[in-house]
Amino acid sequence: MVAVPFNKESFEAVRDARYRAADYRELLAGARFFRDGRGPDVLHAWTPRELVSNFCAGLRERYDYSLFVHLEDNEPHLLSCALGMPWEHIASMSEAELDRLIPSHLSHPRKSYDLLSRACGVSVIIDRLRELVPPGIPTLELWPSADQNLFKRLPSTEAARRSLGIPVNSTAIAYTGNVHEANAQEVRSIYLAVAVLNREGHPATLLRTGRDFKQFLGPDERWARKHSIELGQIPRSEVPSILSVADVLVQPGVTGRFNDYRFPSKLPEFLSAGKPTIVPAANIGLQMVHGTHAYILPSANALAIAQAVRTITSDPALSKRLAAGARQFFEERLSWDRSVRKLSEFYGSKCSDRPCETLQEQSTVPDLLALARSTAR
Amino acid sequence: MFDVLNLYAESQPSVNPVISIITPTWNTKPAWFSDLAISILEQRFLDWEWCIVDDCSSDVRFKEILNELRNLPNVKVEELTFPQGISRVTNRALELASGEFVCFVDHDDVLARDALLRCVQALLNQHDAVYTDSDKIDELLNDSEPFFKPGWSPEFFRGVMFVGHLLAVRRDLALTVGGFDPGFDGVQDFEFFLRYSEATNRIAHIPEVLYHWRAVHGSVAAAIDAKGDLGKLQQQAVRAQLQRLHLQAGAERGDYPHRVKIVPFRRSTEPRVSVIIPTKDSPDILRKCLHNLFARTTYSNFEVLCVDNDTSDPIALEELRNAPVQHILMPGKFNFSAANNMARPFASGDYLVFMNNDVEVVTPDWIEQMLYHAEQDEVGAVGALLLYANQTIQHAGVILGCRGIADHVSRGAPADSDGYAGSVSCAREVSAVTAACMMMKRDLFDEVLGFDEHFFTAYQDVDLCMKIRAKGKRIIYTPSARLIHHESLSRGTYYDMVDHFLLLDTWQTEFAAGDPYYNPNFDLAGCNYELSKPASLVVSA
């Protein structure tokens, strides 16, 4: 069962789903979770954000479940950015002030920590997020992957490149994904790298799929769009073929409080394509070997990306090694089967370790300033 | 006072003070002192003590208040037996203090509720000093005139006493530097911090109004000359610092009240300066530039290198061939970065000046003025006050984030204006200066690999300044070097979007952090020190 705040109808787009979808309202109102009428044995809360946290609390009044929480972002940093306030200020606010300020789509600094403290276990999408977990709470690093039936290494053909309109002498760089507030600056780095390459005499074309939910290329986008082929929203099944015609794939980003604590969702798909991939020295990049699994940049900004593209495309041996290394990393380290096994074992071992706690029990609220310092760059 | 004592009983401050509040008193008005006491007792941070030293007050009612406070834990009161002046009184309070940190609060002022909390947070975060923004309050606690300060700027501090209140420092370091000097009573806190800042550069600024300065008749807050000629003392204090730091300059009265002008001494040595001017055609502009440069400049040991990007105009070519310049050819598409970099191997100077061909010298000693700053170890680059032909400001420093990118502050203001708190009339630290007229050490230019040639047309000067700052050097704007800049006359109105985003992308972390020398309470759209939103002016008392 997957519970969402609203819009459960959106799950109709997921084919062959092996779960039911329901929304918070109906479940809190007593709708059946399962055919036997029982509630969940395990509730895995996807982030400790207010909306989710409140749902967990509401459900606790009905059911005695083992709580697990998943972390996939630097929640204090997101809150600090959203409120435009340093974390030190937020940490020193009163409960009344926090209750007034914290929106439901973000994490309350104390309540979220309280939720984590009550969990039987916390899954983290990247190791660094363990810094946000209260001491003594079991953790599990859980990497996502890509559908291995869909994301395979496909051959690149000149015909396919021609059909997309890629100039014959152009280095094709692909980015398959939407642009929104969180990643706009990073995707702009790719457009900028392509623009720099072109104006300095290296023909390059950006193959782009997805929608733009934010204007990010300035009022006059011609400087960027003239070097890109915009394919818009395409069926997910066609993404591998787009990746297959690319010469280089790029995951942009700089190290810092955002990137160090996340797992870019596009990366498993990029690596599955078996193409030279450029990544920053952050999150999963720290687990890869530079020059083998990926071309790892201290900071994957536009100029660094452009230089990396020049280096890779001028060195066929390096390009070949990176292509093979990307696929190897995907096959060995990114597997849904492995992640599912690990999670299942985690549920089994931790459910019995910690008794379920009730709302009346108070957990120790942390020194939030110390918590902030521990996640500082 | 009864209310104050009741409040004290409720607040229960800690027995282990982290910060000591230092307050010298003398015949303090009881109502104002109560305001201060209440603001201290309402502090969200509880680990404080209050050290009050009275300089022989004669006011009976006030002395009664001191007697009542004396009995409270966490409040230390000492009454001197003979008048000693504010510095000695403050020093005595420093000796009484037991906190690791101290902050200085005047007897008639008021603290914001989070003042101590914010200061302690900053000091615990590896700083040796912290100062906050402030505003003024009247007798009825009505607030006005917020003063939004820049990040720590030692050069600016010599010209403008901007640190003020609230200042919190480490007690042991305050004693090490000798505390307050009675010879500077009246500007004692300014003179103290000149010395303190020589001992450390770990100085933080909190861009929040956390201190409310009582502006009543007879106070400096109300009238800048209320306490006699503090200007002279201010100049003396700066002069003393210049001597301690072996800086070859004197301190004179500035053009505005409480401003100090730093005047470089006549030089005994003249290191060679290479002036590099990229140019293409534009004979009239070029002629004026070169004519003024050679006719007006008093400095003798300089050379001029003109980087000629395919000039075809015969008059301009004649000018280049006849003028006493090194004529360097740069054929092909124009790239400002490459043009300046190309000149570097031909430059024999220890200092480089990058200059646009649409610039004209106004102040004859412009090189001496810029060199005074450029030759200091901690300074990486120096920019000048550039004016439009109509004598309004074209450049007085560059602000990061200004108009969404980086642009000149105070553009269009009168040339002889003071600017916000002396920001135009006094030399100060800035994030960047324009390469329309920029001076730096040749060795440093080489170390940072010159101008980045990925920038074709614009912002390479900002990028260069960011690289210089990344080396830990400061960028200085000086109003004492004044030139006319006709701006883009030779380049026209083309705007390079790739250069625009390249700057934002390369320095995204720095842009996200904001310009340290432009208070975040100011609007970045106009970039003229206007408030971006109504400042929080509620007095917590």
Short mmCIF file of C-alpha atoms in Angstrom, two decimals, chain B residues 129-418:
data_model
loop_
_atom_site.label_atom_id
_atom_site.label_comp_id
_atom_site.label_asym_id
_atom_site.label_seq_id
_atom_site.Cartn_x
_atom_site.Cartn_y
_atom_site.Cartn_z
CA ALA B 129 34.52 39.74 17.64
CA VAL B 130 31.04 40.41 16.36
CA TYR B 131 29.13 43.60 15.71
CA THR B 132 25.50 44.12 14.78
CA ASP B 133 23.33 46.62 13.01
CA SER B 134 21.64 49.26 15.11
CA ASP B 135 19.02 51.98 15.06
CA LYS B 136 18.06 55.02 17.11
CA ILE B 137 15.37 55.39 19.74
CA ASP B 138 13.95 58.51 21.32
CA GLU B 139 12.83 59.11 24.88
CA LEU B 140 9.65 57.15 24.27
CA LEU B 141 11.45 54.23 22.60
CA ASN B 142 10.22 55.20 19.14
CA ASP B 143 12.72 53.85 16.63
CA SER B 144 14.19 55.33 13.51
CA GLU B 145 17.26 55.54 11.29
CA PRO B 146 18.41 51.95 11.10
CA PHE B 147 22.10 51.70 10.34
CA PHE B 148 22.86 48.72 8.14
CA LYS B 149 26.56 48.00 8.15
CA PRO B 150 28.86 46.11 5.80
CA GLY B 151 30.87 43.04 6.67
CA TRP B 152 34.22 43.58 8.32
CA SER B 153 36.16 46.18 6.33
CA PRO B 154 39.37 47.36 7.96
CA GLU B 155 40.10 50.04 5.35
CA PHE B 156 36.58 51.42 5.59
CA PHE B 157 36.79 51.42 9.37
CA ARG B 158 39.72 53.83 9.20
CA GLY B 159 37.51 56.28 7.36
CA VAL B 160 34.19 55.68 9.10
CA MET B 161 33.43 54.66 12.70
CA PHE B 162 30.88 52.16 11.43
CA VAL B 163 31.24 49.27 13.90
CA GLY B 164 29.66 51.11 16.84
CA HIS B 165 27.14 49.08 18.84
CA LEU B 166 26.53 46.33 19.54
CA LEU B 167 30.09 45.08 19.77
CA ALA B 168 31.00 41.81 21.52
CA VAL B 169 34.56 40.54 21.87
CA ARG B 170 36.65 38.00 23.72
CA ARG B 171 37.46 39.27 27.15
CA ASP B 172 41.01 37.92 27.26
CA LEU B 173 41.91 39.45 23.92
CA ALA B 174 40.36 42.77 24.95
CA LEU B 175 42.67 42.81 27.96
CA THR B 176 45.64 41.68 25.90
CA VAL B 177 45.33 44.62 23.53
CA GLY B 178 45.23 46.92 26.53
CA GLY B 179 41.55 47.69 26.95
CA PHE B 180 40.37 51.25 26.41
CA ASP B 181 42.73 54.22 26.14
CA PRO B 182 41.75 57.23 28.27
CA GLY B 183 43.54 59.47 25.82
CA PHE B 184 40.74 58.83 23.38
CA ASP B 185 37.71 59.38 25.60
CA GLY B 186 34.86 60.27 23.30
CA VAL B 187 35.96 57.90 20.56
CA GLN B 188 37.31 55.29 22.97
CA ASP B 189 35.31 52.38 21.53
CA PHE B 190 36.43 53.23 18.00
CA GLU B 191 40.07 53.50 19.01
CA PHE B 192 39.78 50.28 21.03
CA PHE B 193 38.46 48.35 18.09
CA LEU B 194 41.16 49.71 15.79
CA ARG B 195 43.68 48.02 18.08
CA TYR B 196 41.57 44.92 18.66
CA SER B 197 41.14 44.35 14.93
CA GLU B 198 44.92 44.45 14.49
CA ALA B 199 45.10 41.37 16.71
CA THR B 200 42.54 39.31 14.79
CA ASN B 201 40.56 39.29 11.57
CA ARG B 202 38.01 36.74 12.77
CA ILE B 203 35.36 39.41 12.97
CA ALA B 204 31.73 38.68 12.19
CA HIS B 205 28.88 40.97 11.36
CA ILE B 206 25.24 40.21 12.16
CA PRO B 207 23.00 42.05 9.67
CA GLU B 208 20.16 42.53 12.14
CA VAL B 209 19.18 45.54 14.21
CA LEU B 210 19.98 44.22 17.68
CA TYR B 211 20.91 47.48 19.42
CA HIS B 212 18.87 50.60 19.93
CA TRP B 213 20.92 53.75 20.43
CA ARG B 214 19.27 56.47 22.50
CA ALA B 215 19.14 59.70 20.48
CA VAL B 216 18.36 62.49 22.89
CA HIS B 217 19.61 66.01 23.31
CA GLY B 218 23.31 66.06 24.05
CA SER B 219 24.00 62.62 22.65
CA VAL B 220 26.09 61.89 19.59
CA ALA B 221 23.22 59.81 18.29
CA ALA B 222 21.10 62.95 18.13
CA ALA B 223 23.70 65.38 16.86
CA ILE B 224 26.97 64.30 15.45
CA ASP B 225 28.92 67.17 17.02
CA ALA B 226 27.17 67.02 20.38
CA LYS B 227 30.32 66.09 22.24
CA GLY B 228 32.77 68.54 20.85
CA ASP B 229 35.21 67.86 18.10
CA LEU B 230 35.41 64.10 18.06
CA GLY B 231 36.79 64.35 14.54
CA LYS B 232 40.24 65.30 15.78
CA LEU B 233 40.36 62.38 18.15
CA GLN B 234 39.16 60.11 15.39
CA GLN B 235 41.97 61.29 13.12
CA GLN B 236 44.52 60.80 15.88
CA ALA B 237 43.32 57.28 16.45
CA VAL B 238 43.62 56.45 12.77
CA ARG B 239 47.01 58.12 12.55
CA ALA B 240 48.23 55.96 15.40
CA GLN B 241 47.00 52.83 13.66
CA LEU B 242 48.65 53.78 10.39
CA GLN B 243 51.92 54.14 12.28
CA ARG B 244 51.52 50.82 14.05
CA LEU B 245 50.85 49.11 10.74
CA HIS B 246 53.70 50.97 9.01
CA LEU B 247 51.33 52.30 6.38
CA GLN B 248 52.77 55.29 4.59
CA ALA B 249 49.88 57.67 4.97
CA GLY B 250 48.43 60.28 7.24
CA ALA B 251 44.90 60.79 8.45
CA GLU B 252 43.09 64.07 7.81
CA ARG B 253 39.60 65.34 8.21
CA GLY B 254 37.32 64.02 5.50
CA ASP B 255 34.86 65.97 3.42
CA TYR B 256 31.98 65.06 5.70
CA PRO B 257 31.56 65.01 9.49
CA HIS B 258 33.25 62.10 11.20
CA ARG B 259 34.99 60.98 8.06
CA VAL B 260 38.71 60.49 7.88
CA LYS B 261 40.61 60.82 4.67
CA ILE B 262 43.71 58.70 4.29
CA VAL B 263 46.39 60.74 2.55
CA PRO B 264 49.39 58.81 1.27
CA PHE B 265 52.76 60.37 2.06
CA ARG B 266 54.91 61.63 -0.77
CA ARG B 267 56.67 58.60 -2.16
CA SER B 268 60.38 58.02 -1.87
CA THR B 269 60.29 55.16 -4.37
CA GLU B 270 58.30 54.72 -7.55
CA PRO B 271 57.85 51.11 -8.61
CA ARG B 272 57.18 50.77 -12.30
CA VAL B 273 53.53 50.72 -13.32
CA SER B 274 52.32 49.32 -16.65
CA VAL B 275 49.06 50.74 -17.96
CA ILE B 276 47.38 48.33 -20.38
CA ILE B 277 44.74 49.73 -22.74
CA PRO B 278 42.89 47.50 -25.24
CA THR B 279 41.68 49.61 -28.13
CA LYS B 280 40.14 49.52 -31.59
CA ASP B 281 39.62 52.56 -33.81
CA SER B 282 37.73 55.29 -31.85
CA PRO B 283 40.32 57.98 -32.57
CA ASP B 284 38.72 60.77 -30.52
CA ILE B 285 38.26 58.62 -27.47
CA LEU B 286 41.74 57.18 -27.72
CA ARG B 287 43.35 60.57 -28.19
CA LYS B 288 41.64 62.03 -25.12
CA CYS B 289 42.57 59.00 -23.08
CA LEU B 290 46.25 59.08 -23.98
CA HIS B 291 46.51 62.87 -23.87
CA ASN B 292 45.08 63.08 -20.36
CA LEU B 293 47.12 60.14 -19.21
CA PHE B 294 50.43 61.68 -20.20
CA ALA B 295 49.55 65.31 -19.53
CA ARG B 296 47.96 64.99 -16.12
CA THR B 297 49.57 62.04 -14.40
CA THR B 298 52.12 63.18 -11.82
CA TYR B 299 53.63 59.73 -11.33
CA SER B 300 56.70 59.44 -13.48
CA ASN B 301 57.60 55.75 -13.62
CA PHE B 302 54.87 54.33 -15.80
CA GLU B 303 54.58 52.84 -19.26
CA VAL B 304 51.56 52.44 -21.53
CA LEU B 305 50.79 49.39 -23.62
CA CYS B 306 48.01 49.65 -26.20
CA VAL B 307 46.61 46.35 -27.43
CA ASP B 308 45.33 47.11 -30.90
CA ASN B 309 42.47 44.93 -32.10
CA ASP B 310 42.56 45.47 -35.83
CA THR B 311 42.41 49.27 -35.80
CA SER B 312 41.85 50.50 -39.34
CA ASP B 313 40.91 54.12 -38.71
CA PRO B 314 43.91 56.12 -39.99
CA ILE B 315 43.70 58.79 -37.28
CA ALA B 316 43.59 56.18 -34.54
CA LEU B 317 46.50 54.35 -36.17
CA GLU B 318 48.45 57.62 -36.30
CA GLU B 319 47.75 58.14 -32.62
CA LEU B 320 48.99 54.67 -31.74
CA ARG B 321 52.14 55.06 -33.79
CA ASN B 322 53.04 58.52 -32.51
CA ALA B 323 52.15 58.25 -28.85
CA PRO B 324 54.87 57.05 -26.43
CA VAL B 325 53.20 53.67 -26.03
CA GLN B 326 54.02 50.06 -26.79
CA HIS B 327 51.78 49.21 -29.73
CA ILE B 328 50.78 45.54 -29.54
CA LEU B 329 48.79 43.99 -32.36
CA MET B 330 45.92 41.65 -31.61
CA PRO B 331 44.27 40.60 -34.83
CA GLY B 332 41.02 38.68 -35.00
CA LYS B 333 37.85 38.67 -32.97
CA PHE B 334 37.95 40.91 -29.91
CA ASN B 335 38.22 39.29 -26.52
CA PHE B 336 38.84 41.70 -23.64
CA SER B 337 40.41 39.01 -21.49
CA ALA B 338 42.78 37.85 -24.20
CA ALA B 339 43.73 41.42 -25.05
CA ASN B 340 44.86 42.18 -21.51
CA ASN B 341 46.55 38.82 -21.12
CA MET B 342 48.37 39.35 -24.38
CA ALA B 343 49.93 42.55 -23.04
CA ARG B 344 51.25 40.92 -19.90
CA PRO B 345 54.52 39.53 -21.34
CA PHE B 346 55.38 42.98 -22.68
CA ALA B 347 54.68 44.73 -19.36
CA SER B 348 57.77 45.53 -17.32
CA GLY B 349 55.96 47.03 -14.34
CA ASP B 350 55.67 45.51 -10.91
CA TYR B 351 52.12 46.80 -10.97
CA LEU B 352 49.58 46.54 -13.73
CA VAL B 353 46.77 48.96 -14.43
CA PHE B 354 44.00 47.82 -16.72
CA MET B 355 42.30 50.76 -18.35
CA ASN B 356 39.59 51.23 -20.94
CA ASN B 357 40.29 53.50 -23.86
CA ASP B 358 37.25 55.64 -22.94
CA VAL B 359 38.72 56.73 -19.63
CA GLU B 360 40.26 60.15 -18.87
CA VAL B 361 42.42 61.05 -15.91
CA VAL B 362 41.06 63.74 -13.56
CA THR B 363 43.14 63.58 -10.35
CA PRO B 364 46.81 63.90 -11.29
CA ASP B 365 48.05 61.68 -8.46
CA TRP B 366 45.68 58.83 -9.32
CA ILE B 367 48.52 56.32 -9.59
CA GLU B 368 49.98 57.32 -6.21
CA GLN B 369 46.55 57.04 -4.60
CA MET B 370 45.90 53.59 -6.02
CA LEU B 371 49.45 52.40 -5.43
CA TYR B 372 49.21 53.20 -1.73
CA HIS B 373 46.58 50.48 -1.43
CA ALA B 374 47.88 48.10 -4.12
CA GLU B 375 51.28 47.70 -2.52
CA GLN B 376 49.81 46.47 0.80
CA ASP B 377 50.21 42.71 1.23
CA GLU B 378 46.58 42.06 2.01
CA VAL B 379 45.25 44.06 -0.94
CA GLY B 380 44.73 42.27 -4.22
CA ALA B 381 43.28 44.94 -6.47
CA VAL B 382 42.31 48.60 -6.37
CA GLY B 383 39.61 50.45 -8.26
CA ALA B 384 38.92 54.12 -8.69
CA LEU B 385 36.02 56.56 -8.53
CA LEU B 386 34.86 56.78 -12.11
CA LEU B 387 32.53 59.53 -13.25
CA TYR B 388 30.33 60.16 -16.22
CA ALA B 389 31.03 63.35 -18.13
CA ASN B 390 28.19 65.02 -16.20
CA GLN B 391 30.07 64.47 -12.94
CA THR B 392 27.81 61.76 -11.58
CA ILE B 393 29.12 58.41 -10.43
CA GLN B 394 29.74 55.69 -12.97
CA HIS B 395 31.69 53.39 -10.62
CA ALA B 396 32.27 53.35 -6.86
CA GLY B 397 32.62 49.61 -6.40
CA VAL B 398 30.81 46.52 -7.67
CA ILE B 399 28.15 44.66 -5.69
CA LEU B 400 27.57 40.94 -6.23
CA GLY B 401 23.94 40.20 -6.99
CA CYS B 402 23.23 43.77 -8.00
CA ARG B 403 20.47 43.70 -10.65
CA GLY B 404 20.67 39.93 -10.74
CA ILE B 405 24.36 39.76 -11.63
CA ALA B 406 27.03 42.21 -10.48
CA ASP B 407 26.88 45.93 -11.09
CA HIS B 408 28.09 49.25 -9.87
CA VAL B 409 26.70 50.68 -6.65
CA SER B 410 25.62 54.31 -6.29
CA ARG B 411 25.54 54.75 -10.03
CA GLY B 412 24.26 58.22 -10.90
CA ALA B 413 24.91 59.79 -7.50
CA PRO B 414 26.76 63.13 -7.40
CA ALA B 415 30.51 62.78 -7.55
CA ASP B 416 31.11 64.59 -4.28
CA SER B 417 28.44 62.80 -2.27
CA ASP B 418 29.19 61.03 0.97
#
